[in-house]
Coordinates of N, CA and C in Angstrom, one line a residue:
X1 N 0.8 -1.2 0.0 CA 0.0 0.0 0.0 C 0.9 1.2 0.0
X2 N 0.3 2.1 -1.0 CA 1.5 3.6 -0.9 C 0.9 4.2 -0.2
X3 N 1.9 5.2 0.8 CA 1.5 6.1 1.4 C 1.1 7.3 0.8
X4 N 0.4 8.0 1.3 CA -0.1 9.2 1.2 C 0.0 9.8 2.3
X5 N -0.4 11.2 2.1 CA -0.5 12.2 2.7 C -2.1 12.9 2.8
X6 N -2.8 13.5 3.7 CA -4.3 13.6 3.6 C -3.9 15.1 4.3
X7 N -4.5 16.1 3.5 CA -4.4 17.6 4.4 C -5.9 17.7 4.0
X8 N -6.4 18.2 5.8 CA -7.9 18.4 5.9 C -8.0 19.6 6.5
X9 N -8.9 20.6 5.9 CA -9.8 21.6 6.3 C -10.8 21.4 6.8
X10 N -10.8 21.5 8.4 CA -12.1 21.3 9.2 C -13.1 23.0 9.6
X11 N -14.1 22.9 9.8 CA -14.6 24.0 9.7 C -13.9 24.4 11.6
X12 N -14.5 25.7 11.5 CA -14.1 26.1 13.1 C -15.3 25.4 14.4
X13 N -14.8 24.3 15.2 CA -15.4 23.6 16.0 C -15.0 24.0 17.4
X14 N -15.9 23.5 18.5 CA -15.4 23.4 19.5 C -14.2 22.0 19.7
X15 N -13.5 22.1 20.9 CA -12.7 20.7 20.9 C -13.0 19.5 20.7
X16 N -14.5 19.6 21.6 CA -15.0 17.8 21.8 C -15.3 17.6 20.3
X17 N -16.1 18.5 19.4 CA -17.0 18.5 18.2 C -15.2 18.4 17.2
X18 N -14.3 18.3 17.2 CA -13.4 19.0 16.6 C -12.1 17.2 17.0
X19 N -12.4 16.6 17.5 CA -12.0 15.4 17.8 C -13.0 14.3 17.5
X20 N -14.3 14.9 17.8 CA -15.1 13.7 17.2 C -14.9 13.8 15.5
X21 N -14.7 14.8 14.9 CA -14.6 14.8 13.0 C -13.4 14.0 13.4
X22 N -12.7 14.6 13.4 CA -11.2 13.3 13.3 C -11.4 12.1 13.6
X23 N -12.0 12.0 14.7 CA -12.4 10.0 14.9 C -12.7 9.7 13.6
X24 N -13.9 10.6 13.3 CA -14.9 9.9 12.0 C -13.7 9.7 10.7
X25 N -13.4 10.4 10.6 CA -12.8 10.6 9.2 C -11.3 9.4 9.8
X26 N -11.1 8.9 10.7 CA -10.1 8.5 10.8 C -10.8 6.8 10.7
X27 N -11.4 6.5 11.3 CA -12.4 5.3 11.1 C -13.0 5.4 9.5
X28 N -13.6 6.3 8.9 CA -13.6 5.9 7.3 C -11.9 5.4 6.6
X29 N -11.1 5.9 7.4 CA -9.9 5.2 6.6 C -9.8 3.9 6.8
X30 N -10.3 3.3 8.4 CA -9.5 1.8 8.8 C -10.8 1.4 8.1
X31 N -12.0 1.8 7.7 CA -12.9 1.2 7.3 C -12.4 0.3 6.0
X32 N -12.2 1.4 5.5 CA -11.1 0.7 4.0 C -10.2 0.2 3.8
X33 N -9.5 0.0 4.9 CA -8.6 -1.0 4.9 C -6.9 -0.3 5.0
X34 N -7.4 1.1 5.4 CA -6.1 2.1 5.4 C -5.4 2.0 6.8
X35 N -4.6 2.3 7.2 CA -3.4 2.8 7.9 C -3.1 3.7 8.2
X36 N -3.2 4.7 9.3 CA -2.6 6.2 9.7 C -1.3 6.1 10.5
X37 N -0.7 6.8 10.2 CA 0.9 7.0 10.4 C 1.1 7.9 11.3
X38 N 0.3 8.5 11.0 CA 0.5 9.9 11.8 C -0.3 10.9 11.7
X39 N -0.7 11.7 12.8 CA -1.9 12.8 12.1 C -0.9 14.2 13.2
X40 N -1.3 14.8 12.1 CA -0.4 16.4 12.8 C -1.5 17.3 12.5
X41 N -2.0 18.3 13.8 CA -2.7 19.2 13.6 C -2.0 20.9 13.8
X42 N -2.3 22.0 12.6 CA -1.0 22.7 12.0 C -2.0 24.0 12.9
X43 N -3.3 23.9 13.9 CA -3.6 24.5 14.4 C -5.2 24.9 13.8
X44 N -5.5 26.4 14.4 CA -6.4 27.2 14.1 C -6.1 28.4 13.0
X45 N -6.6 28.4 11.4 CA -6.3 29.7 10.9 C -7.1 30.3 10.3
X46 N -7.1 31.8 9.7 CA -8.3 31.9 9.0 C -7.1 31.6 7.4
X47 N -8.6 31.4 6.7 CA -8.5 30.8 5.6 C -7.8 31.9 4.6
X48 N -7.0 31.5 3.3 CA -6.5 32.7 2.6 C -7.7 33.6 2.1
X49 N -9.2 33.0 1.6 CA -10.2 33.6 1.3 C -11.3 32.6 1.6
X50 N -12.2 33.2 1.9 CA -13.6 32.9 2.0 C -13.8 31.4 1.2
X51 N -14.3 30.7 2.1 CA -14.6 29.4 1.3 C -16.5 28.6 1.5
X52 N -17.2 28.3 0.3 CA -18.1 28.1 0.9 C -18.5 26.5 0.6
X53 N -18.9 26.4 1.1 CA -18.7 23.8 1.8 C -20.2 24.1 2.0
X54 N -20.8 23.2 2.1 CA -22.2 22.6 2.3 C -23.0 23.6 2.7
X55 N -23.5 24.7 1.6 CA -24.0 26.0 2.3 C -23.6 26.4 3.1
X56 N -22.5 26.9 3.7 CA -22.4 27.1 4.6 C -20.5 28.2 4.1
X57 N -20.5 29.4 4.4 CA -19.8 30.3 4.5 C -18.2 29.8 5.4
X58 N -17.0 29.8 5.1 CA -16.0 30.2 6.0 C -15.2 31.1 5.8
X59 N -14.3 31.4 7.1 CA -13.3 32.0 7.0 C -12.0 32.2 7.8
X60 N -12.5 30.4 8.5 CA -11.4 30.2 9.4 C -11.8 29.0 9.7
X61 N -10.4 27.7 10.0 CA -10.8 27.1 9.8 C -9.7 26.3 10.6
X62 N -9.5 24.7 10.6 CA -9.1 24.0 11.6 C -7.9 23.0 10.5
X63 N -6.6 23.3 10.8 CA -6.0 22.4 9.7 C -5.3 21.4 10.1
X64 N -5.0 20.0 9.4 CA -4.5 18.9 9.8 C -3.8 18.0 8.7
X65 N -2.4 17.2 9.3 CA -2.1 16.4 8.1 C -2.1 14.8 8.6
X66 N -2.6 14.4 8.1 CA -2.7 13.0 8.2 C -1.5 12.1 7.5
X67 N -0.9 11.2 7.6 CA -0.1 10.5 6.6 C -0.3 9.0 7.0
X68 N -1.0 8.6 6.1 CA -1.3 6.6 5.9 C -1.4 6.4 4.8
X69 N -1.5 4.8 5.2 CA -1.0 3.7 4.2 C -2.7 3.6 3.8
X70 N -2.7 3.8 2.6 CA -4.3 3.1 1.7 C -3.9 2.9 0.2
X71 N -5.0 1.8 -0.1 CA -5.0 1.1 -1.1 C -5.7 1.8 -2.2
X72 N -5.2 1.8 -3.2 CA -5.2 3.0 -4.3 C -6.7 3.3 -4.8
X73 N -7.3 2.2 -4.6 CA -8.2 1.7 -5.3 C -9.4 2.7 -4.3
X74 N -8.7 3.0 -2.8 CA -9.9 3.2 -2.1 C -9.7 4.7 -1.8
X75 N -8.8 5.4 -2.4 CA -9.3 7.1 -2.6 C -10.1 7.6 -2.8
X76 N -11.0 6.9 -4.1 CA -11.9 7.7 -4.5 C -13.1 7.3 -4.1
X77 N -13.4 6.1 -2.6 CA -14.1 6.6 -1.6 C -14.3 7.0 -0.8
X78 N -13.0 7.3 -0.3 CA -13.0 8.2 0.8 C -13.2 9.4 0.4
X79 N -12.6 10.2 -0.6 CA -12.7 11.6 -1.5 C -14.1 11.6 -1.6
X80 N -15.2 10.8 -1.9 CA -16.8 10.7 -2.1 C -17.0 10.9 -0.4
X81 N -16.7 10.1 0.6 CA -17.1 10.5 2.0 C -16.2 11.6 2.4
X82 N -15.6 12.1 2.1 CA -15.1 13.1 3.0 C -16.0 14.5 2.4
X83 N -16.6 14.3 1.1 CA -17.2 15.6 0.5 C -18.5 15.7 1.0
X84 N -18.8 14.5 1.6 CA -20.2 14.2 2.1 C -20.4 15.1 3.7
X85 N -19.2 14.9 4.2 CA -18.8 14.9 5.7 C -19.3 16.6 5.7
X86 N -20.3 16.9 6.7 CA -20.5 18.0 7.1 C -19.4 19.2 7.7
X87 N -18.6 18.6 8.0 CA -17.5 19.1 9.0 C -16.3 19.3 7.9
X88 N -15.9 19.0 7.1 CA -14.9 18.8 6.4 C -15.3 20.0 5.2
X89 N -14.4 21.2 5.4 CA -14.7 22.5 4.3 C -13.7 21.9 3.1
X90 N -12.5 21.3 3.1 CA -11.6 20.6 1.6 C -10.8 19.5 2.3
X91 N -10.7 18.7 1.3 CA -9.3 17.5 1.6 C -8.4 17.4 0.4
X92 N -7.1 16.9 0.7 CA -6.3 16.9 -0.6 C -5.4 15.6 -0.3
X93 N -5.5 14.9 -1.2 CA -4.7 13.6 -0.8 C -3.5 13.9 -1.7
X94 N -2.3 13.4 -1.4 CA -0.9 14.0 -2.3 C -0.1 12.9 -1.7
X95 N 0.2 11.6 -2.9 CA 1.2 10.5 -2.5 C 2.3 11.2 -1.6
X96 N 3.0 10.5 -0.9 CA 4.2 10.8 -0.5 C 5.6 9.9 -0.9
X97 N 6.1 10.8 -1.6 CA 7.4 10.0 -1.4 C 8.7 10.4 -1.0
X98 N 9.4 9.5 -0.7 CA 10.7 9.6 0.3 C 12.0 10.0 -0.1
X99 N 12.1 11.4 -0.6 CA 13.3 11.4 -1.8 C 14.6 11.8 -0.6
X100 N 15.8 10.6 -0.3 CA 16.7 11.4 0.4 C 17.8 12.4 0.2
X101 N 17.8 13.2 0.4 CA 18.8 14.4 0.3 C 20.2 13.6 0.6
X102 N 21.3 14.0 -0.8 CA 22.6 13.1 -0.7 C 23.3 14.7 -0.7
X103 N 24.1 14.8 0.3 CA 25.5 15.9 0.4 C 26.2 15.4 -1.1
X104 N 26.5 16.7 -1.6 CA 27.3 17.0 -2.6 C 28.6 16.3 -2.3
X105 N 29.2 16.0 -3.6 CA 30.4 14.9 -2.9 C 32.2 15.8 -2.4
X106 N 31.4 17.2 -3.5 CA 32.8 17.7 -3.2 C 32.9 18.7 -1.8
X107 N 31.8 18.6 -0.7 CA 32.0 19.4 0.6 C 33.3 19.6 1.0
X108 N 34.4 19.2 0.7 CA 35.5 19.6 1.0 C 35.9 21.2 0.5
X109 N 35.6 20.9 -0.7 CA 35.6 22.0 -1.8 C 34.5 23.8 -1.0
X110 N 33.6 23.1 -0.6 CA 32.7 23.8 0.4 C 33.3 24.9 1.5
X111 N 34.5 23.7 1.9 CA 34.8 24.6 3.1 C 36.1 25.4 3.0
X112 N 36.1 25.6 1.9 CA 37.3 26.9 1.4 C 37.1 27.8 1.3
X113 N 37.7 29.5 1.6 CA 37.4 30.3 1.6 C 36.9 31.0 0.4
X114 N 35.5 31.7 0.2 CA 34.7 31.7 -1.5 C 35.7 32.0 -2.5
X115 N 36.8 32.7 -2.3 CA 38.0 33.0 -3.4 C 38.4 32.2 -3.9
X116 N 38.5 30.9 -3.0 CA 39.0 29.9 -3.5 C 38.5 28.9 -3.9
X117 N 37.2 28.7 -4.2 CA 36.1 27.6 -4.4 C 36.4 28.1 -6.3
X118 N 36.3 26.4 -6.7 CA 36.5 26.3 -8.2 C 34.8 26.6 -8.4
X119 N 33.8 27.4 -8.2 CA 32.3 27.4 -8.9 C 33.0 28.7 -8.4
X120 N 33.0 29.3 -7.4 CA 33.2 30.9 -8.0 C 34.4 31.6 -8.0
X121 N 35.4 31.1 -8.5 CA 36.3 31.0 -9.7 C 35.7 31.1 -11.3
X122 N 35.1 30.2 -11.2 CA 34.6 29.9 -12.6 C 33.6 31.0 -12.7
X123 N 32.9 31.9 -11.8 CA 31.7 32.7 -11.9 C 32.4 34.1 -12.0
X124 N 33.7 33.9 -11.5 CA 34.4 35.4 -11.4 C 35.3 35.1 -13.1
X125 N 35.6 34.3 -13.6 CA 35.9 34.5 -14.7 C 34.9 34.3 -16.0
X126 N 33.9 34.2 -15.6 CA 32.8 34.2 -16.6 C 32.4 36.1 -16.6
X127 N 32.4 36.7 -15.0 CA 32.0 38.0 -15.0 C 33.2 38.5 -16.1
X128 N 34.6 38.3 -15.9 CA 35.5 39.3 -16.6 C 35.3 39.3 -18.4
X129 N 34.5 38.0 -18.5 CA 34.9 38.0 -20.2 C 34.4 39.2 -20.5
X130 N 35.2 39.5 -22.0 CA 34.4 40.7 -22.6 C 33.2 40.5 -23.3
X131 N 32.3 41.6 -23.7 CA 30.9 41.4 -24.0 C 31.4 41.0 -25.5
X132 N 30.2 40.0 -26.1 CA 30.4 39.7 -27.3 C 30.0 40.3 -28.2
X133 N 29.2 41.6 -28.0 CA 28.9 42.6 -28.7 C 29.4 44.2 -28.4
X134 N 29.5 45.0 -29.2 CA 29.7 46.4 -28.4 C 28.9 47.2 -29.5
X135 N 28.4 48.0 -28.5 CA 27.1 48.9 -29.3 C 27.7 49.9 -30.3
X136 N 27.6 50.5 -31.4 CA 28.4 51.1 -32.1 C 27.2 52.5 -32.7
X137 N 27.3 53.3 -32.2 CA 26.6 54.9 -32.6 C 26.7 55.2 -34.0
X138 N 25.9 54.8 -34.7 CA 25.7 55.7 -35.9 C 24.5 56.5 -36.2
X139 N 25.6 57.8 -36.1 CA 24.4 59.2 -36.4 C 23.5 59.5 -37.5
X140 N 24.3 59.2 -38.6 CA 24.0 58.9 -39.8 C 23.6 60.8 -40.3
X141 N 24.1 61.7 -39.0 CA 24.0 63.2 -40.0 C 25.1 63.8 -39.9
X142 N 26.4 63.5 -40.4 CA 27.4 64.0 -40.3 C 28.2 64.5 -39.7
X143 N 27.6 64.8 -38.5 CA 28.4 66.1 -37.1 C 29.3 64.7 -36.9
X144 N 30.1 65.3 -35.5 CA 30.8 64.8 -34.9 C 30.7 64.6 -33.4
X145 N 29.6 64.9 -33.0 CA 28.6 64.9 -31.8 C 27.3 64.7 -32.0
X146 N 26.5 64.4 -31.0 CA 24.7 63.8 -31.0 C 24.4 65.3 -30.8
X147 N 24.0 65.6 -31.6 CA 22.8 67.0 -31.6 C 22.0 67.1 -30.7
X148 N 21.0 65.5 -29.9 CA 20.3 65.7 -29.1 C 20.4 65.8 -27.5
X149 N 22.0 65.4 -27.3 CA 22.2 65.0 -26.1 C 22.1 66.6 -24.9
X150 N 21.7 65.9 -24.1 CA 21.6 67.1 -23.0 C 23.0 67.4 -22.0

């Protein structure tokens, strides 16, 4: 089963009302056969703009990330119950994957003072080249100065 990621917009609840959505929507997942990993709640905010869910007006709102294990097949009924769910103003499911960050190999090269690092070296001899064009003035009225210059 691939993991996902689940970010939910809860409307603004009291606590008890505000833990009972999460049970619910947490039990629709084991219903289907999913796995929670982890749920992180990112707080209380208002919303970047007005959002309107089941008749119903917001503008602030309760945010959460969930991350579990569900079967691919069973997104698109949880995405049908979660739109159902009174309490729930959006959800967004977004695979997760695990990409690790590898240190550059030349860190040695890193800890030299910037004068002496070969990338800016190479950036200070790229500034000195000369331009491959140079603009060339033609008046085309004969003087020997721009008539119009101030």
């Amino acid at each position: 089963m691939p993991t996902y990621e689940l970010t939910l917009i809860l409307r603004k609840m009291a606590r008890p009302q505000l833990v009972e959505s999460i049970k619910r929507t947490g039990q629709h997942i084991y219903d289907t056969g999913g796995v929670i990993r982890k749920v992180e709640s990112l707080g209380d905010r208002r919303l970047p703009n007005i959002k309107r869910s089941k008749d119903m007006t917001h503008s602030e709102g309760s945010y959460f990330l969930m991350e579990c294990d569900l079967k691919t097949k069973s997104i698109a009924s949880l995405t049908d119950e979660f739109q159902r769910d009174k309490d729930i103003i959006q959800q967004y499911f977004l695979a997760h994957v695990d990409d690790e960050v590898a240190c550059p190999q030349l860190y040695d090269q890193e800890l030299l003072p910037p004068a002496e690092r070969p990338s800016v070296q190479e950036l200070i001899r790229v500034g000195r080249r000369p331009p491959k064009f140079r603009k060339i003035f033609k008046d085309k009225t004969g003087l020997d100065y721009y008539p119009f210059h101030r």
